[in-house]
mmCIF file of C-alpha atoms in Angstrom:
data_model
loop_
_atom_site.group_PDB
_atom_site.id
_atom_site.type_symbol
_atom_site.label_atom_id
_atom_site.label_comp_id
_atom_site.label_asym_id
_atom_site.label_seq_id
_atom_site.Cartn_x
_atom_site.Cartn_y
_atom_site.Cartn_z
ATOM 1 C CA UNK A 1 -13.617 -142.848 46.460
ATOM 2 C CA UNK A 2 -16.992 -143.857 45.438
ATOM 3 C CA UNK A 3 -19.867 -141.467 45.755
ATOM 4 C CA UNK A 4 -21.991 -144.289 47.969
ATOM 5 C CA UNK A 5 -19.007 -144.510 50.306
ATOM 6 C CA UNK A 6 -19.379 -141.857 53.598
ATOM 7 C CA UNK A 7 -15.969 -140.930 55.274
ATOM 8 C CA UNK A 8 -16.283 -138.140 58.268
ATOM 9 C CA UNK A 9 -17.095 -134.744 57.047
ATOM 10 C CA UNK A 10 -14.268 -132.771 57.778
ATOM 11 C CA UNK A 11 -14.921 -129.652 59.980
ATOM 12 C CA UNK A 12 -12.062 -127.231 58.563
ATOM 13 C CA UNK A 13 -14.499 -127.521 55.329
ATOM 14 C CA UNK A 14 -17.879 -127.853 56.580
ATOM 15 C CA UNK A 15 -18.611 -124.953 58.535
ATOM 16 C CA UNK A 16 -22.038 -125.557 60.595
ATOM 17 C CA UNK A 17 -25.364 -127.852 60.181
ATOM 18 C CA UNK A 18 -28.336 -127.018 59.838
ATOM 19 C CA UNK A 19 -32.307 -128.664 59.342
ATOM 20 C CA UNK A 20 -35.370 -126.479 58.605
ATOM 21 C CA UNK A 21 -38.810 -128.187 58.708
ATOM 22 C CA UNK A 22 -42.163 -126.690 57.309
ATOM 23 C CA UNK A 23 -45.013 -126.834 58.560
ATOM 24 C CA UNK A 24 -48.697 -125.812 58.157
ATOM 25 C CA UNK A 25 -51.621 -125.512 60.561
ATOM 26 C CA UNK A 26 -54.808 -128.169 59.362
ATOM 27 C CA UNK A 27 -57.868 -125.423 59.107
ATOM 28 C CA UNK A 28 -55.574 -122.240 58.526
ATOM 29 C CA UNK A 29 -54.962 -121.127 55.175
ATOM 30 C CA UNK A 30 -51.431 -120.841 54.409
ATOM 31 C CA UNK A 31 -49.555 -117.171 55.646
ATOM 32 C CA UNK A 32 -49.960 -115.610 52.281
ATOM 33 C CA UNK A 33 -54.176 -116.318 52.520
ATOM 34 C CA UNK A 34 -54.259 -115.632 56.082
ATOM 35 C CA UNK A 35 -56.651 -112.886 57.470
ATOM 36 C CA UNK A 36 -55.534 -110.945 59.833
ATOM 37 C CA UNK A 37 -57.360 -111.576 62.477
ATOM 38 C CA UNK A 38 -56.205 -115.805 61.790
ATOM 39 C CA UNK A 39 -52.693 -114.864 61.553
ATOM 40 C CA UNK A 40 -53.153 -113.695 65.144
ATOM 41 C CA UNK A 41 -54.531 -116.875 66.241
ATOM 42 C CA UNK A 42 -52.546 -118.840 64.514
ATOM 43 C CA UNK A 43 -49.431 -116.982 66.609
ATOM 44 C CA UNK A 44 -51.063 -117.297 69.589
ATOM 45 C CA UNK A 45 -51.549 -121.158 69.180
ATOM 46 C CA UNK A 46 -47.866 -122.121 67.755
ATOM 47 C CA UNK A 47 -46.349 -119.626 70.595
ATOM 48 C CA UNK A 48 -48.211 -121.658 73.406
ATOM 49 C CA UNK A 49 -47.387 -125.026 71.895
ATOM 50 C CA UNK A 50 -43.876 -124.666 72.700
ATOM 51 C CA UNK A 51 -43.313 -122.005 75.766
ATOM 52 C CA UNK A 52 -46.049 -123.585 77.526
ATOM 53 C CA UNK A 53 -44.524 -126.833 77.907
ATOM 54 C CA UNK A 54 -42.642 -128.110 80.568
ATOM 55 C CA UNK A 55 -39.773 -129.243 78.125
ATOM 56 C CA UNK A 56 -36.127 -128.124 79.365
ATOM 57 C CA UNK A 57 -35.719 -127.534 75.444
ATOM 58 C CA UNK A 58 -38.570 -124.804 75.603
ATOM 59 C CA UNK A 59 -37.868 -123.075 78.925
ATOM 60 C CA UNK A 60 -34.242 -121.450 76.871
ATOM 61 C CA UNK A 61 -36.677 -120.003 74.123
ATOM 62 C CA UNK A 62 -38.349 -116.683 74.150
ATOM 63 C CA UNK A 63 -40.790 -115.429 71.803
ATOM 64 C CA UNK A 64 -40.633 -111.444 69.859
ATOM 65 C CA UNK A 65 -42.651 -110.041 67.229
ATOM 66 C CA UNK A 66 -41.516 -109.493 63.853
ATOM 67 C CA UNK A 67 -44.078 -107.214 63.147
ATOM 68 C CA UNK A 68 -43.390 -103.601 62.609
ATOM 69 C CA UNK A 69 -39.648 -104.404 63.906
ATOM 70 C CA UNK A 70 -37.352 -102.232 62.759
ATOM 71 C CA UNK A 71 -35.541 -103.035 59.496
ATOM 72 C CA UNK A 72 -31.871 -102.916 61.195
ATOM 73 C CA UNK A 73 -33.139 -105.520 63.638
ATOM 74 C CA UNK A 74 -34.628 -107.516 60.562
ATOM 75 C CA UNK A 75 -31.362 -107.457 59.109
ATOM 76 C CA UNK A 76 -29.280 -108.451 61.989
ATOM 77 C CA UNK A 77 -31.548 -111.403 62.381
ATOM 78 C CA UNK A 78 -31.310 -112.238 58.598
ATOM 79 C CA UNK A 79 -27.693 -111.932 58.155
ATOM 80 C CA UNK A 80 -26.916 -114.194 60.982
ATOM 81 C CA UNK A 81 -29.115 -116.883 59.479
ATOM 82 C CA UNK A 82 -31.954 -116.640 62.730
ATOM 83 C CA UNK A 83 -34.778 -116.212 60.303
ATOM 84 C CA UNK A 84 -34.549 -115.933 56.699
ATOM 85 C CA UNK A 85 -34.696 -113.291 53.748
ATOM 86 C CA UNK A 86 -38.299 -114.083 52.798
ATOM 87 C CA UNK A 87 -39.299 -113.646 56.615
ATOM 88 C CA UNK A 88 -37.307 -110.118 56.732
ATOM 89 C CA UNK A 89 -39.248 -108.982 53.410
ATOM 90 C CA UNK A 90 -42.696 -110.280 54.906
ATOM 91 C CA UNK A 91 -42.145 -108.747 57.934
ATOM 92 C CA UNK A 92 -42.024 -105.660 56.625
ATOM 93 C CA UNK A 93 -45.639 -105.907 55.823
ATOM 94 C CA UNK A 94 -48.046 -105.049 58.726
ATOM 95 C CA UNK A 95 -51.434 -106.692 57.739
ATOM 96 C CA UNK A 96 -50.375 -109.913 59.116
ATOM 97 C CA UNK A 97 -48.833 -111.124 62.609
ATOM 98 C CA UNK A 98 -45.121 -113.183 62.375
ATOM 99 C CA UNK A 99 -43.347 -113.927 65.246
ATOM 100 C CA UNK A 100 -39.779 -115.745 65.735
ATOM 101 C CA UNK A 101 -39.466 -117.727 68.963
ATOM 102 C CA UNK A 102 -35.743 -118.591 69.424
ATOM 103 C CA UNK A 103 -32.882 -118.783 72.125
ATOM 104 C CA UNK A 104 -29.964 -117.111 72.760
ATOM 105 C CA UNK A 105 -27.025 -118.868 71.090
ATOM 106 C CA UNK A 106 -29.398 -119.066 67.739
ATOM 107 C CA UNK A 107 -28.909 -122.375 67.339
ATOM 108 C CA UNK A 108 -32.650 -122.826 67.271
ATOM 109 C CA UNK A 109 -35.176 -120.692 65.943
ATOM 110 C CA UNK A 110 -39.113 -121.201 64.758
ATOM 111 C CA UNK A 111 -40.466 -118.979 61.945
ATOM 112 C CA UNK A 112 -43.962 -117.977 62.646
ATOM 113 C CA UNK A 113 -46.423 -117.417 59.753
ATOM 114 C CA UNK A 114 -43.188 -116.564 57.287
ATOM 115 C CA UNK A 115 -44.345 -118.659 53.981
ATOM 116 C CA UNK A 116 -45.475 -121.506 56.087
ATOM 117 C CA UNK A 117 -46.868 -121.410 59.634
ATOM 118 C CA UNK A 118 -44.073 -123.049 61.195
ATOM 119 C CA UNK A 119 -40.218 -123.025 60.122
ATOM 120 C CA UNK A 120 -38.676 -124.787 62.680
ATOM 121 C CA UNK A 121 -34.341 -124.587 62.648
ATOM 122 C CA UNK A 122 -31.739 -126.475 64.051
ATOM 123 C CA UNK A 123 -27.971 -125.179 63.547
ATOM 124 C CA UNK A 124 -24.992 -127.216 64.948
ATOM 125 C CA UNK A 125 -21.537 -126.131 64.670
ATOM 126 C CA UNK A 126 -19.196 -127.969 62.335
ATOM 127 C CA UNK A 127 -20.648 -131.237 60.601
ATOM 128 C CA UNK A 128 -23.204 -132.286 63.147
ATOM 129 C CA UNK A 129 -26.143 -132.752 60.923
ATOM 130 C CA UNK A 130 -27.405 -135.472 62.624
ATOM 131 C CA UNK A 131 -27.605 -133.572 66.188
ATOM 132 C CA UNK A 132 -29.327 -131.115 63.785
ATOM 133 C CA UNK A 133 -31.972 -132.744 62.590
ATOM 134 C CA UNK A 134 -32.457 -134.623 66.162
ATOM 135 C CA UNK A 135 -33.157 -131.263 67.684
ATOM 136 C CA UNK A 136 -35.460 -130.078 65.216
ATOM 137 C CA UNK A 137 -37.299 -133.497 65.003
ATOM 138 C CA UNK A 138 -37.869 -132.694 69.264
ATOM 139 C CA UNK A 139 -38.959 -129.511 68.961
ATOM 140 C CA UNK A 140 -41.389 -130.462 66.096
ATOM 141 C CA UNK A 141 -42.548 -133.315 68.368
ATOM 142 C CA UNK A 142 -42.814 -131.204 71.157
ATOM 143 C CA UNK A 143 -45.433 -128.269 69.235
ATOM 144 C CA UNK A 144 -47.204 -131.307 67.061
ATOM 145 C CA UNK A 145 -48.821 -132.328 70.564
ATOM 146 C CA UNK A 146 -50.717 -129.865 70.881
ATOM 147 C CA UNK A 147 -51.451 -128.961 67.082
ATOM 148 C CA UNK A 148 -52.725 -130.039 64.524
ATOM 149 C CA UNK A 149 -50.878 -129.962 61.049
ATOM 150 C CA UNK A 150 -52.229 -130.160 57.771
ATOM 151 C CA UNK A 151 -50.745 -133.619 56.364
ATOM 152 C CA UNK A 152 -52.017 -135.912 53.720
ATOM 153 C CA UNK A 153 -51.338 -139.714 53.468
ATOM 154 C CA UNK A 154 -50.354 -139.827 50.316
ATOM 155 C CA UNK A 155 -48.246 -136.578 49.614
ATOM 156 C CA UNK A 156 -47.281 -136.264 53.603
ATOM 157 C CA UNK A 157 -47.262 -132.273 54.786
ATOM 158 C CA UNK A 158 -48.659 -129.852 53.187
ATOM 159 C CA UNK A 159 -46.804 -126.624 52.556
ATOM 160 C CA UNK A 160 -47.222 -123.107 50.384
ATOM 161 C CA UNK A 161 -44.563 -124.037 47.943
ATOM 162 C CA UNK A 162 -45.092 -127.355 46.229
ATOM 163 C CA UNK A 163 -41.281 -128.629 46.739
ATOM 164 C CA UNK A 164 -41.497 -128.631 50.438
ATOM 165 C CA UNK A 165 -44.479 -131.136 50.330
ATOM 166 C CA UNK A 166 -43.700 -134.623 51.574
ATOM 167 C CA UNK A 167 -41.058 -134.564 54.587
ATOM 168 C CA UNK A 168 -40.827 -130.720 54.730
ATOM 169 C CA UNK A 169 -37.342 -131.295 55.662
ATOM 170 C CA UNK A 170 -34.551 -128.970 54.273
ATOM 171 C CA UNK A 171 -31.142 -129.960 55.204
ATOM 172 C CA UNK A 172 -28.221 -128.405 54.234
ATOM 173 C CA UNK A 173 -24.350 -127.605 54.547
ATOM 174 C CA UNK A 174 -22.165 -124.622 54.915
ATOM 175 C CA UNK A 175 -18.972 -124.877 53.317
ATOM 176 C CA UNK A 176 -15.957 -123.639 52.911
ATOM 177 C CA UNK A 177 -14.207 -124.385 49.524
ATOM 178 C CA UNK A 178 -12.443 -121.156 48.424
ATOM 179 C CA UNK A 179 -9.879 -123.344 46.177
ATOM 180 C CA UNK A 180 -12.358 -125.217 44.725
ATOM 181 C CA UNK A 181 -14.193 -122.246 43.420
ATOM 182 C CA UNK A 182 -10.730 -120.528 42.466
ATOM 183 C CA UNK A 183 -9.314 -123.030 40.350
ATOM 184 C CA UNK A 184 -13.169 -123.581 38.636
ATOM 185 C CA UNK A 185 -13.217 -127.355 39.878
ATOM 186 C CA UNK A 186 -16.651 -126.256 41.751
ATOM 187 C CA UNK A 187 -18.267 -125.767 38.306
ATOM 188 C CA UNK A 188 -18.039 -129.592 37.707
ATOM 189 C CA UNK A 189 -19.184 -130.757 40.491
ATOM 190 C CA UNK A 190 -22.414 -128.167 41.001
ATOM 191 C CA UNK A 191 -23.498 -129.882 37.879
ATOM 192 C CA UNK A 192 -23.486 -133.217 39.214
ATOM 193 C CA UNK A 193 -25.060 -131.555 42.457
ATOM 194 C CA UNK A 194 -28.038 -130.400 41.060
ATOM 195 C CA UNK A 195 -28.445 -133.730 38.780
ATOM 196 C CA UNK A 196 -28.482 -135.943 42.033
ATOM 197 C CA UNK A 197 -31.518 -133.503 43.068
ATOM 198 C CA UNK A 198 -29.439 -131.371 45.511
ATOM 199 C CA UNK A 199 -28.511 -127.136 44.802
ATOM 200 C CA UNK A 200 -25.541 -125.392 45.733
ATOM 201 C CA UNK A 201 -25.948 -121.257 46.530
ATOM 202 C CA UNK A 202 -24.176 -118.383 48.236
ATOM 203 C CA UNK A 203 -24.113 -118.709 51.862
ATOM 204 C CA UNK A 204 -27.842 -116.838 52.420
ATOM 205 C CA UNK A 205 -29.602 -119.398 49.865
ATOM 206 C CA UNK A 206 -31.344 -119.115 46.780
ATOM 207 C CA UNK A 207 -31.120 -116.157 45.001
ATOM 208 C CA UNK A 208 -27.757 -114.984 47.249
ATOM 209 C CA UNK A 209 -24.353 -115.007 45.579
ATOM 210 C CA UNK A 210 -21.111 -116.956 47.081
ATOM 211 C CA UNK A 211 -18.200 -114.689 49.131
ATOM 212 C CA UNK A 212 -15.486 -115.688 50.437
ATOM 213 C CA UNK A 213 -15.551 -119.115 49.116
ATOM 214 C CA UNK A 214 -18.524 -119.969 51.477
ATOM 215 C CA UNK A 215 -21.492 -121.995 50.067
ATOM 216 C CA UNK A 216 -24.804 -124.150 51.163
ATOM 217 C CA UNK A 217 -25.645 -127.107 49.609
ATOM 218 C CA UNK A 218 -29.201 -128.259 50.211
ATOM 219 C CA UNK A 219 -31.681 -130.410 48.863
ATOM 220 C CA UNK A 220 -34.262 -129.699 46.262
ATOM 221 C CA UNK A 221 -36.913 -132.566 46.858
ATOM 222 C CA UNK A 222 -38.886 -133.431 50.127
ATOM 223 C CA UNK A 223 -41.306 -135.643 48.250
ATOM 224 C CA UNK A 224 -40.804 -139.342 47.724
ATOM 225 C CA UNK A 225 -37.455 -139.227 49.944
ATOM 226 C CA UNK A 226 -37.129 -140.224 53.839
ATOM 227 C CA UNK A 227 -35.319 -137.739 56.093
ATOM 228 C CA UNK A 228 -32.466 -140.285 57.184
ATOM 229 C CA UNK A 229 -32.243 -140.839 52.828
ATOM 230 C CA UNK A 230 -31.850 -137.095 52.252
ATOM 231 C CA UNK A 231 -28.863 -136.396 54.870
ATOM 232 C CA UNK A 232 -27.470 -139.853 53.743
ATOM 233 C CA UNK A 233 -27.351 -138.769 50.157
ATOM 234 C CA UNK A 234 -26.327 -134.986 51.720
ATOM 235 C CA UNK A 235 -23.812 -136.305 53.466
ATOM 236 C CA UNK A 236 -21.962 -138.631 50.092
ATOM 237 C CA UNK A 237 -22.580 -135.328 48.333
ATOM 238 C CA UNK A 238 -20.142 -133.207 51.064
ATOM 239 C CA UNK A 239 -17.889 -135.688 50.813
ATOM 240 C CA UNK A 240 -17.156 -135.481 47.903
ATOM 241 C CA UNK A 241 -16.317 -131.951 47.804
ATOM 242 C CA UNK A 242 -14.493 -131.965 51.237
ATOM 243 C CA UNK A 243 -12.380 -134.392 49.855
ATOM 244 C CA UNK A 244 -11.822 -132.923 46.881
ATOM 245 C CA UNK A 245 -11.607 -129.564 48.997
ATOM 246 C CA UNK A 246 -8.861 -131.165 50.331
ATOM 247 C CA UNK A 247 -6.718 -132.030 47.953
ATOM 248 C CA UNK A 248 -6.854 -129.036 45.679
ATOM 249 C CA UNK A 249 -5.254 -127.960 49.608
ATOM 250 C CA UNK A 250 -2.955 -130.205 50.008
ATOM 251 C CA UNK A 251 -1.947 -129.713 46.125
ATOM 252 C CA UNK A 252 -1.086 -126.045 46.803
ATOM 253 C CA UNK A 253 0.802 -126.431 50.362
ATOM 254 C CA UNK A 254 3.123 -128.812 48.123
ATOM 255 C CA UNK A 255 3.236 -126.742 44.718
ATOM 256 C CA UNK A 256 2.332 -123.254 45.597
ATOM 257 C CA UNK A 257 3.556 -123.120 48.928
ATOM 258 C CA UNK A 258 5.386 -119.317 48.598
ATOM 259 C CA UNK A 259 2.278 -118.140 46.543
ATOM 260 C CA UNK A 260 -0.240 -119.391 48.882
ATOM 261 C CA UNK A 261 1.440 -117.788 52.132
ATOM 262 C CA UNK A 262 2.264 -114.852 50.131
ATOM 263 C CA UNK A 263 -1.466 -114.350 49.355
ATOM 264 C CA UNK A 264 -2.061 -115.576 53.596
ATOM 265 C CA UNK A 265 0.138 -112.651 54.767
ATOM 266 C CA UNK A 266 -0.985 -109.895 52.157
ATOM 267 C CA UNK A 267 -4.369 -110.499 53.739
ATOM 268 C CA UNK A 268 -3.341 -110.428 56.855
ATOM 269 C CA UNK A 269 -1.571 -107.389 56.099
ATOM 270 C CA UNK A 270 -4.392 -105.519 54.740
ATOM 271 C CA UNK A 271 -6.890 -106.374 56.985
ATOM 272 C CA UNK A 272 -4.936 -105.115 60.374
ATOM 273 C CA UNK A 273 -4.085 -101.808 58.212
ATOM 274 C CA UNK A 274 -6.752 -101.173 56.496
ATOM 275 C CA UNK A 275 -8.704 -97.727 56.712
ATOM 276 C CA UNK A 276 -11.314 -98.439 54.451
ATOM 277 C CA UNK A 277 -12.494 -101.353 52.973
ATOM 278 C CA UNK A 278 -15.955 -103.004 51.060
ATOM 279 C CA UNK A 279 -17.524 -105.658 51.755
ATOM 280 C CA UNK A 280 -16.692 -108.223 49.273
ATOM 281 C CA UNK A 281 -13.277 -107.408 49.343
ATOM 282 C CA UNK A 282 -12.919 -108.502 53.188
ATOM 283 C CA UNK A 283 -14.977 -111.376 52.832
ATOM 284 C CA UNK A 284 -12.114 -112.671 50.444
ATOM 285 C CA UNK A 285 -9.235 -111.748 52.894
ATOM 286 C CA UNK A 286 -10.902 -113.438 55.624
ATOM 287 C CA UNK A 287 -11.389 -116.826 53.757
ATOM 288 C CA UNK A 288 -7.940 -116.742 52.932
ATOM 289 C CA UNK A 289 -6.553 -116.156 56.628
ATOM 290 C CA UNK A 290 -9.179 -118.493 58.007
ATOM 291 C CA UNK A 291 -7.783 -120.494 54.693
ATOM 292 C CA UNK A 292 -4.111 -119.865 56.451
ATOM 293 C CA UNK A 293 -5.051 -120.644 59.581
ATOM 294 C CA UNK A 294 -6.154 -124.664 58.911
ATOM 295 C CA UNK A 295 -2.916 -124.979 56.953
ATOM 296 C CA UNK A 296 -0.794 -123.877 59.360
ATOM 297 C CA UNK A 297 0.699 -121.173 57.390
ATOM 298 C CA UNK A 298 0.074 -118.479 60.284
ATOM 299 C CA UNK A 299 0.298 -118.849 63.672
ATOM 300 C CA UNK A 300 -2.017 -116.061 64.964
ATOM 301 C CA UNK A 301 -4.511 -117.286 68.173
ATOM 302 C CA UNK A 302 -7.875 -116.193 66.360
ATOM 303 C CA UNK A 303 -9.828 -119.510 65.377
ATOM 304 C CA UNK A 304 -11.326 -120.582 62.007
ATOM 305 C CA UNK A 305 -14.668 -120.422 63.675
ATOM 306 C CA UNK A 306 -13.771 -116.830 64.785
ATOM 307 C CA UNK A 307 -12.843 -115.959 60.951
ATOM 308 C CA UNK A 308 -16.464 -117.201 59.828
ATOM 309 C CA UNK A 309 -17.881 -114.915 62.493
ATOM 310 C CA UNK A 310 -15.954 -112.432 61.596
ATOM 311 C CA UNK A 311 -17.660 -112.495 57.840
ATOM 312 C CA UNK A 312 -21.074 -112.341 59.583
ATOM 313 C CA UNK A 313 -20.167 -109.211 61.799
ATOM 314 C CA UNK A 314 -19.123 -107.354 58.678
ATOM 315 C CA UNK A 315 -22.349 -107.306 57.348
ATOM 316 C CA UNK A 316 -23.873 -104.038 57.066
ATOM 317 C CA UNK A 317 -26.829 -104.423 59.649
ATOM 318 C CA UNK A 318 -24.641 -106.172 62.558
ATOM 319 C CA UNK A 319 -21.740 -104.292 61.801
ATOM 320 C CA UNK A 320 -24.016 -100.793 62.567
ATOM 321 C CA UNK A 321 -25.447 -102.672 65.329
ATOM 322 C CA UNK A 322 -21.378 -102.937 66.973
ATOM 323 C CA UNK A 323 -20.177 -99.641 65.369
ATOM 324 C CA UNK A 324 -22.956 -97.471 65.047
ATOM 325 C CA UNK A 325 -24.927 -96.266 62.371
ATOM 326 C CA UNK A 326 -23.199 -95.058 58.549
ATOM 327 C CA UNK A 327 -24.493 -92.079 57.015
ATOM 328 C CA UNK A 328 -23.321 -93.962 53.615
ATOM 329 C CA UNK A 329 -21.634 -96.105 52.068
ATOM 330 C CA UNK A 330 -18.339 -95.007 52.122
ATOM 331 C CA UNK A 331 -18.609 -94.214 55.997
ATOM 332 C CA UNK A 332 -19.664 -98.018 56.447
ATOM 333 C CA UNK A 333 -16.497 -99.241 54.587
ATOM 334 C CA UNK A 334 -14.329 -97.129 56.884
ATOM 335 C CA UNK A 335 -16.462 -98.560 60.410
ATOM 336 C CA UNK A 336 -15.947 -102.102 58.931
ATOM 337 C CA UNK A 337 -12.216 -101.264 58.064
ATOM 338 C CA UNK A 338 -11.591 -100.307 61.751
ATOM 339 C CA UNK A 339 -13.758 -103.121 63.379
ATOM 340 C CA UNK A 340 -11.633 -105.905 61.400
ATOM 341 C CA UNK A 341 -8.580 -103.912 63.020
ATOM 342 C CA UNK A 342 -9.461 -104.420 66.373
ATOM 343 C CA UNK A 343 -10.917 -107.813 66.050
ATOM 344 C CA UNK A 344 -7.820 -109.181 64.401
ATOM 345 C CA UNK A 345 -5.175 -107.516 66.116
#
């Protein structure tokens, strides 16, 4: 298969969708300039520009403060990809107002005054990147009517960091490729990744490390590109690796089929047993069920998409947040032990 050729994405590899746009108030400096008293305006403004419309999209959101929330709420937020690491360190700090307006399944979410004014994000389930970026593209029409972003003809919007300028637009995958990585095949193809202007990182972005298998492949520039060329070239990009996903699968079903189930069943085994168990460790037992479970090498009724959640509510902030709170970190591999008991059982 040729890289310009685009077969569907397939959904037991790509795990969710998701577009982020940036965007930046004309007359405001940007977040990390902002004076306190601005910051509060600038809230004000973005918050009415969206819940004050008459939109069915906006009457689902509501609006909190991030300011002076408490760091376990930060976290929950952070780990379940609603607003993003930056936003939870910036947050943190007091001297300026950020707000989150979002709704309840956390599909959609708008950063206020994180390192730009507005983050606007659109998730979708599986490999819908175009419903994605069609829902972030309304709810960016929706707030532009009534404000006024800083944009410049020739380098298009303006934003804090210089590789946002031009569209704004990040779009990016989640993936699942835990044989891949295993067998070192993902090496090869991260190069070529990066060349074609694109990055590859753990499943919480840059700076985060890979578990489980899971990664997000994004892209780099937002300058000189259209949005419908950057998810076109996205898009060839997945492909590439779901195929190749694929067949390292199909491979080991064929060659390694006592190993693989062997390994499908010891994790299984552990994680409806276990008393105690960290973090990284049950990541990699749940990629290899949820691994199991698209193969057809177990035939338990918990879904893939219920494995990937699973990885989320493990966490150590949304885990507390179901379990309670750990006096350390022992104590939080023993509450995590007993929640993937009951969950999977």
């Amino acid at each position: 298969m040729k890289w310009y050729e685009q077969p569907q994405v397939d959904d037991s590899v790509i795990i969710s969708s998701r577009v982020r746009l940036a965007r930046n108030l004309a007359g405001y400096a940007f977040p990390s300039r902002l004076l306190a008293t601005d910051a509060s305006a600038a809230i004000d403004r973005m918050k009415a520009s969206i819940l004050d419309t008459k939109s069915s999209l906006a009457s689902n959101l509501t609006f909190v403060s991030l300011t002076g929330m408490a760091t376990s709420q930060l976290g929950e937020l952070s780990e379940r990809h609603v607003i993003s690491p930056a936003m939870t360190a910036s947050a943190m700090n007091n001297s300026v107002s950020r707000g989150l307006v979002y709704n309840s399944a956390e599909n959609i979410s708008i950063m206020l005054n994180e390192e730009d004014h507005l983050r606007i994000q659109a998730i979708c389930a599986g490999q819908d990147l175009d419903v994605a970026y069609q829902t972030a593209n309304e709810v960016d029409d929706i707030m532009s009517e009534g404000l006024e972003y800083a944009f410049d003809t020739e380098f298009g919007f303006l934003t804090s960091c210089p590789t946002n300028t031009g569209t704004g637009m990040r779009a990016s995958y989640m993936l699942h490729v835990p044989l891949l990585e295993s067998t070192g095949n993902l090496k090869i193809y991260a190069d070529i990744i990066t060349k074609a202007g694109f990055a590859i990182r753990g499943a919480h972005g840059e700076g985060s490390e890979s578990m489980g298998g899971i990664y997000q492949i994004s892209n780099q520039r937002t300058l000189g590109k259209s949005e419908t060329e950057t998810i076109s070239s996205l898009k060839r990009l997945a492909n590439q690796l779901v195929e190749k996903e694929l067949s390292v699968r199909e491979h080991f079903v064929k060659e390694f089929r006592h190993e693989t189930e062997d390994a499908v069943h010891r994790a299984y085994g552990i994680l409806t047993n276990c008393r105690k168990i960290g973090l990284n460790e049950a990541t990699k037992l749940l990629s290899d069920i949820r691994l199991g479970k698209i193969l057809g090498l177990i035939t338990h009724e918990i879904s893939s998409g219920t494995i990937y959640n699973l990885m989320t509510h493990i966490l150590p902030h949304n885990l507390q947040k179901v379990m309670g709170p750990a006096q350390d970190a022992r104590q939080l591999d023993v509450l995590r032990a007993e929640y993937l008991r009951n969950s999977i059982s």
